[in-house]
Every structure is written in C-alpha cells, then in structure tokens.
Short mmCIF file of C-alpha atoms in Angstrom, two decimals:
data_model
loop_
_atom_site.label_atom_id
_atom_site.label_comp_id
_atom_site.label_asym_id
_atom_site.label_seq_id
_atom_site.Cartn_x
_atom_site.Cartn_y
_atom_site.Cartn_z
CA UNK A 1 24.31 7.08 38.08
CA UNK A 2 23.41 7.42 34.41
CA UNK A 3 20.60 5.21 33.13
CA UNK A 4 21.69 2.50 30.69
CA UNK A 5 19.26 2.26 27.77
CA UNK A 6 18.26 -1.08 26.29
CA UNK A 7 20.49 -0.46 23.27
CA UNK A 8 23.51 0.21 25.49
CA UNK A 9 23.04 -2.85 27.68
CA UNK A 10 25.88 -5.38 27.35
CA UNK A 11 24.28 -8.78 26.81
CA UNK A 12 26.31 -11.15 24.65
CA UNK A 13 29.85 -12.46 24.53
CA UNK A 14 31.07 -12.14 20.95
CA UNK A 15 31.13 -15.90 20.36
CA UNK A 16 27.54 -16.33 21.53
CA UNK A 17 26.36 -13.37 19.45
CA UNK A 18 28.07 -14.85 16.39
CA UNK A 19 26.33 -18.18 17.00
CA UNK A 20 22.91 -16.58 17.35
CA UNK A 21 23.37 -14.49 14.21
CA UNK A 22 25.02 -17.20 12.13
CA UNK A 23 28.20 -15.27 11.35
CA UNK A 24 31.84 -16.18 11.86
CA UNK A 25 33.26 -14.96 15.17
CA UNK A 26 36.26 -13.38 13.45
CA UNK A 27 34.01 -11.50 11.03
CA UNK A 28 31.92 -10.16 13.89
CA UNK A 29 35.06 -9.02 15.72
CA UNK A 30 36.19 -7.22 12.57
CA UNK A 31 32.86 -5.42 12.28
CA UNK A 32 33.09 -4.38 15.92
CA UNK A 33 36.71 -3.26 16.22
CA UNK A 34 38.12 -3.12 12.71
CA UNK A 35 41.23 -4.94 11.56
CA UNK A 36 44.41 -4.70 9.51
CA UNK A 37 45.06 -6.70 6.34
CA UNK A 38 47.84 -6.41 3.77
CA UNK A 39 49.13 -3.29 5.43
CA UNK A 40 45.76 -1.52 5.32
CA UNK A 41 43.74 -0.68 8.40
CA UNK A 42 39.95 -0.92 8.26
CA UNK A 43 37.91 1.08 10.74
CA UNK A 44 35.17 -0.50 12.87
CA UNK A 45 31.68 -0.56 11.40
CA UNK A 46 29.47 -1.17 14.41
CA UNK A 47 31.48 0.90 16.90
CA UNK A 48 32.59 4.49 16.58
CA UNK A 49 36.06 3.41 17.65
CA UNK A 50 37.68 0.13 18.67
CA UNK A 51 37.18 -0.87 22.31
CA UNK A 52 38.54 -4.41 22.33
CA UNK A 53 35.55 -5.49 24.41
CA UNK A 54 34.28 -9.04 23.90
CA UNK A 55 30.82 -8.01 25.08
CA UNK A 56 28.15 -6.82 22.66
CA UNK A 57 25.39 -4.42 23.55
CA UNK A 58 21.84 -5.05 22.34
CA UNK A 59 22.25 -2.22 19.85
CA UNK A 60 25.41 -3.80 18.44
CA UNK A 61 23.69 -7.17 18.21
CA UNK A 62 20.78 -5.78 16.19
CA UNK A 63 23.12 -3.82 13.94
CA UNK A 64 25.22 -6.93 13.36
CA UNK A 65 22.09 -8.82 12.35
CA UNK A 66 21.16 -6.14 9.85
CA UNK A 67 24.71 -5.94 8.56
CA UNK A 68 24.85 -9.69 8.04
CA UNK A 69 21.68 -9.57 5.95
CA UNK A 70 23.02 -6.72 3.82
CA UNK A 71 26.28 -8.48 3.13
CA UNK A 72 24.88 -12.00 2.75
CA UNK A 73 21.76 -11.32 0.68
CA UNK A 74 22.27 -7.94 -0.95
CA UNK A 75 26.06 -8.02 -1.39
CA UNK A 76 26.40 -4.33 -0.61
CA UNK A 77 30.06 -3.20 -0.37
CA UNK A 78 31.06 -2.69 3.26
CA UNK A 79 32.57 0.79 2.67
CA UNK A 80 29.14 1.94 1.50
CA UNK A 81 27.53 0.60 4.65
CA UNK A 82 30.24 2.13 6.83
CA UNK A 83 29.72 5.55 5.22
CA UNK A 84 25.97 5.22 5.65
CA UNK A 85 26.28 4.36 9.33
CA UNK A 86 28.70 7.22 9.91
CA UNK A 87 26.31 9.68 8.26
CA UNK A 88 23.33 8.57 10.33
CA UNK A 89 25.40 8.45 13.49
CA UNK A 90 26.21 12.12 13.01
CA UNK A 91 22.70 13.06 11.91
CA UNK A 92 20.91 11.36 14.81
CA UNK A 93 23.70 11.73 17.37
CA UNK A 94 23.25 8.12 18.51
CA UNK A 95 25.83 5.31 18.62
CA UNK A 96 23.58 2.69 17.00
CA UNK A 97 21.71 4.30 14.10
CA UNK A 98 20.82 0.98 12.46
CA UNK A 99 18.77 0.11 15.51
CA UNK A 100 16.85 3.38 15.07
CA UNK A 101 16.43 4.00 11.35
CA UNK A 102 16.11 0.40 10.20
CA UNK A 103 17.93 0.77 6.87
CA UNK A 104 17.59 -1.84 4.18
CA UNK A 105 18.98 -2.65 0.77
CA UNK A 106 16.85 -2.48 -2.33
CA UNK A 107 16.94 -2.10 -6.11
CA UNK A 108 20.09 -0.52 -7.44
CA UNK A 109 22.08 -1.65 -4.36
CA UNK A 110 21.41 1.68 -2.71
CA UNK A 111 20.97 1.71 1.03
CA UNK A 112 17.49 2.64 2.11
CA UNK A 113 15.68 3.87 5.16
CA UNK A 114 12.45 2.68 6.64
CA UNK A 115 9.82 5.30 7.37
CA UNK A 116 6.39 4.68 8.82
CA UNK A 117 3.37 6.47 7.39
CA UNK A 118 0.52 7.67 9.53
CA UNK A 119 -1.32 4.44 8.71
CA UNK A 120 1.58 2.35 10.01
CA UNK A 121 2.65 1.09 6.58
CA UNK A 122 6.35 0.55 6.10
CA UNK A 123 7.84 2.62 3.29
CA UNK A 124 11.33 2.06 1.88
CA UNK A 125 12.93 5.06 0.22
CA UNK A 126 16.30 5.70 -1.31
CA UNK A 127 18.59 7.53 1.07
CA UNK A 128 20.55 9.35 -1.62
CA UNK A 129 17.64 11.17 -3.23
CA UNK A 130 14.54 10.40 -1.20
CA UNK A 131 12.81 8.48 -4.00
CA UNK A 132 10.18 6.18 -2.53
CA UNK A 133 9.90 2.53 -3.49
CA UNK A 134 8.55 -0.57 -1.82
CA UNK A 135 10.74 -3.64 -1.41
CA UNK A 136 8.91 -6.91 -0.63
CA UNK A 137 12.07 -8.52 0.77
CA UNK A 138 12.63 -5.60 3.10
CA UNK A 139 9.00 -5.72 4.18
CA UNK A 140 9.46 -9.37 5.11
CA UNK A 141 12.72 -8.90 6.98
CA UNK A 142 11.58 -5.94 9.05
CA UNK A 143 8.83 -8.12 10.49
CA UNK A 144 11.58 -9.96 12.36
CA UNK A 145 12.32 -6.89 14.46
CA UNK A 146 9.92 -5.29 16.90
CA UNK A 147 10.41 -1.58 17.50
CA UNK A 148 9.25 0.39 20.50
CA UNK A 149 9.38 4.14 20.00
CA UNK A 150 11.71 3.65 17.01
CA UNK A 151 14.15 1.53 19.00
CA UNK A 152 14.66 -2.20 18.38
CA UNK A 153 13.17 -4.02 21.35
CA UNK A 154 12.79 -7.66 20.23
CA UNK A 155 14.09 -9.89 17.46
CA UNK A 156 12.25 -12.85 15.93
CA UNK A 157 15.05 -14.80 14.17
CA UNK A 158 12.70 -17.15 12.30
CA UNK A 159 10.03 -14.52 11.62
CA UNK A 160 6.91 -13.43 13.48
CA UNK A 161 5.02 -16.57 12.46
CA UNK A 162 7.40 -18.63 14.62
CA UNK A 163 7.42 -18.51 18.44
CA UNK A 164 11.19 -18.14 18.92
CA UNK A 165 12.02 -14.64 20.13
CA UNK A 166 15.11 -12.85 21.44
CA UNK A 167 14.30 -10.20 24.02
CA UNK A 168 17.13 -8.33 25.79
CA UNK A 169 14.97 -7.93 28.87
CA UNK A 170 14.08 -11.61 29.26
CA UNK A 171 16.34 -14.57 30.04
CA UNK A 172 19.42 -12.36 29.59
CA UNK A 173 18.78 -12.14 25.85
CA UNK A 174 18.71 -15.90 25.24
CA UNK A 175 16.29 -17.18 22.56
CA UNK A 176 13.04 -18.32 24.17
CA UNK A 177 9.69 -19.88 23.34
CA UNK A 178 6.87 -18.71 25.60
CA UNK A 179 9.47 -17.64 28.14
CA UNK A 180 11.38 -20.96 28.10
CA UNK A 181 14.91 -21.02 26.69
CA UNK A 182 15.10 -22.86 23.39
CA UNK A 183 18.43 -24.31 24.53
CA UNK A 184 16.73 -26.05 27.46
CA UNK A 185 13.98 -27.51 25.28
CA UNK A 186 16.45 -28.69 22.66
CA UNK A 187 18.72 -30.35 25.21
CA UNK A 188 15.78 -32.31 26.61
CA UNK A 189 14.79 -33.43 23.12
CA UNK A 190 18.38 -34.35 22.24
CA UNK A 191 18.57 -36.42 25.42
CA UNK A 192 15.66 -38.53 24.18
CA UNK A 193 12.64 -36.94 25.86
CA UNK A 194 9.52 -37.15 23.63
CA UNK A 195 8.28 -33.80 22.34
CA UNK A 196 4.81 -34.27 23.77
CA UNK A 197 6.20 -34.96 27.25
CA UNK A 198 8.44 -31.89 27.08
CA UNK A 199 5.46 -29.80 26.01
CA UNK A 200 3.30 -31.12 28.85
CA UNK A 201 6.05 -30.47 31.38
CA UNK A 202 6.24 -26.79 30.45
CA UNK A 203 2.55 -26.32 29.64
CA UNK A 204 3.43 -25.70 26.01
CA UNK A 205 2.14 -27.03 22.72
CA UNK A 206 4.05 -29.49 20.57
CA UNK A 207 4.55 -26.78 17.94
CA UNK A 208 6.55 -24.77 20.48
CA UNK A 209 8.95 -27.66 21.05
CA UNK A 210 9.25 -28.25 17.31
CA UNK A 211 10.13 -24.59 16.77
CA UNK A 212 12.77 -24.68 19.52
CA UNK A 213 14.34 -27.84 18.10
CA UNK A 214 14.41 -26.40 14.58
CA UNK A 215 16.09 -23.26 15.84
CA UNK A 216 18.69 -24.97 18.01
CA UNK A 217 19.49 -27.90 15.72
CA UNK A 218 23.09 -27.81 14.47
CA UNK A 219 23.20 -25.88 11.23
CA UNK A 220 25.91 -24.48 8.95
CA UNK A 221 26.86 -20.84 9.23
CA UNK A 222 24.57 -18.71 7.12
CA UNK A 223 27.58 -16.61 6.15
CA UNK A 224 29.75 -18.41 3.59
CA UNK A 225 31.54 -16.36 0.96
CA UNK A 226 30.86 -13.05 2.68
CA UNK A 227 34.02 -11.02 3.21
CA UNK A 228 34.57 -9.06 6.39
CA UNK A 229 35.49 -5.95 4.44
#
C-alpha cells in the first residue's frame, strides 16, 4: 500500500476547514472544485481537477490559508494566483506547491517565493524576474507556518507568540493548546467554569485558557468583500 504523506492526508470536512480559516464555505468549495457563473466556467485553484470531495487534505488546508491571505490582504487577482500555482505544480511535480514553496505577495502585487539562505534568513524574491526584496508583512505571516524539510507541518493561526497550534498529526488536526483542544477549553469557560479552575484541571496556565477562549470566541468571517474568482 502506498504511503500517504502528511500533505495528502484527508483531515477536514469543508465546513470545518472554512470555519478554522475564516472563509465562506462556498468560497472554499469554489477554490477546491471550481464553479460556473454567468455562463463561464472557472477551473479549480487548489486542486488539479475537480473531485467533488468534501474532505480537505492538510496540503489543501494550508494552501487555502495562504490563498485567503493573498486575496484578503493583498487583493491579488485570482487568475494570477491560479497561473502561479499551475506553473509551480508543473515545475515541482507536486499537487500542493503552495505548501512547499511558501509564496507570498509583495510590492507591485507580484507573487513571490520564499527562499531560505544558509543562515536561515527568509528572503522574498519576485518570481517573474528573480529580483530579491524583503517584505516585513510576509516575514510576519510566514512565522505562522512551521516547515519540516520544506513541507508545511504545523500552523499557528494567531502567530508563534500564542499557544494555539494546528497540527495534522495531533488531535486529528483540531486547534490545541498544550495538547488540549481549544474547543474543549472554550466550552468549559462558556459553561461558567472559572479560567483558573480550568487551568488547574488541565495543568495549564491561565494564559493558555485565555488564548483558547480568544481563538474560539464567536467572531465575524475574516473574508468580507473578497470574491471567489
């Protein structure tokens, strides 16, 4: 039997993935399988071809997170991103190039790649001509993703300075704090349990409970005016 890599592992139902990423479920479906609007058919972005599956792999989840940031913050046209993904898919011969090359958006709205120097510094360079430039925003965002041998292995949705982490190999990919699901901690808090008592019960610190509550508290979708195409 062929070995399933971490990027190929099916982890999330599309609705749960959309909730974790803060995107609309319909938008995420469109990115995964494409759609038709006004007589025009748009190809999938995150999959090579439509599968109709409601399950996302870890690689698709990471790519969707990157794609949401591009579209929400940088306002990069989706056709440009689709072309970029297609090019890297062919170049690297992998189904999830965004989870390998860690591309970002920078000055001039050009898509960029992330390369690591021998000293471990992150360098952002323009894909179209190789011109190197540093992007502080990109530096900050990449700290949310942990890479192991150039493959995304963990995701810190609130940043590395917060204890909430999403690991595909722990708790079935659910967000956790020190190995405890944030959902569990939040539900206890919402039921009226004091934070200090929750912390004592799980041998955690109060700051861990606070982080879990902040993460799980009802919040508006981060994606508002972003179009699916």
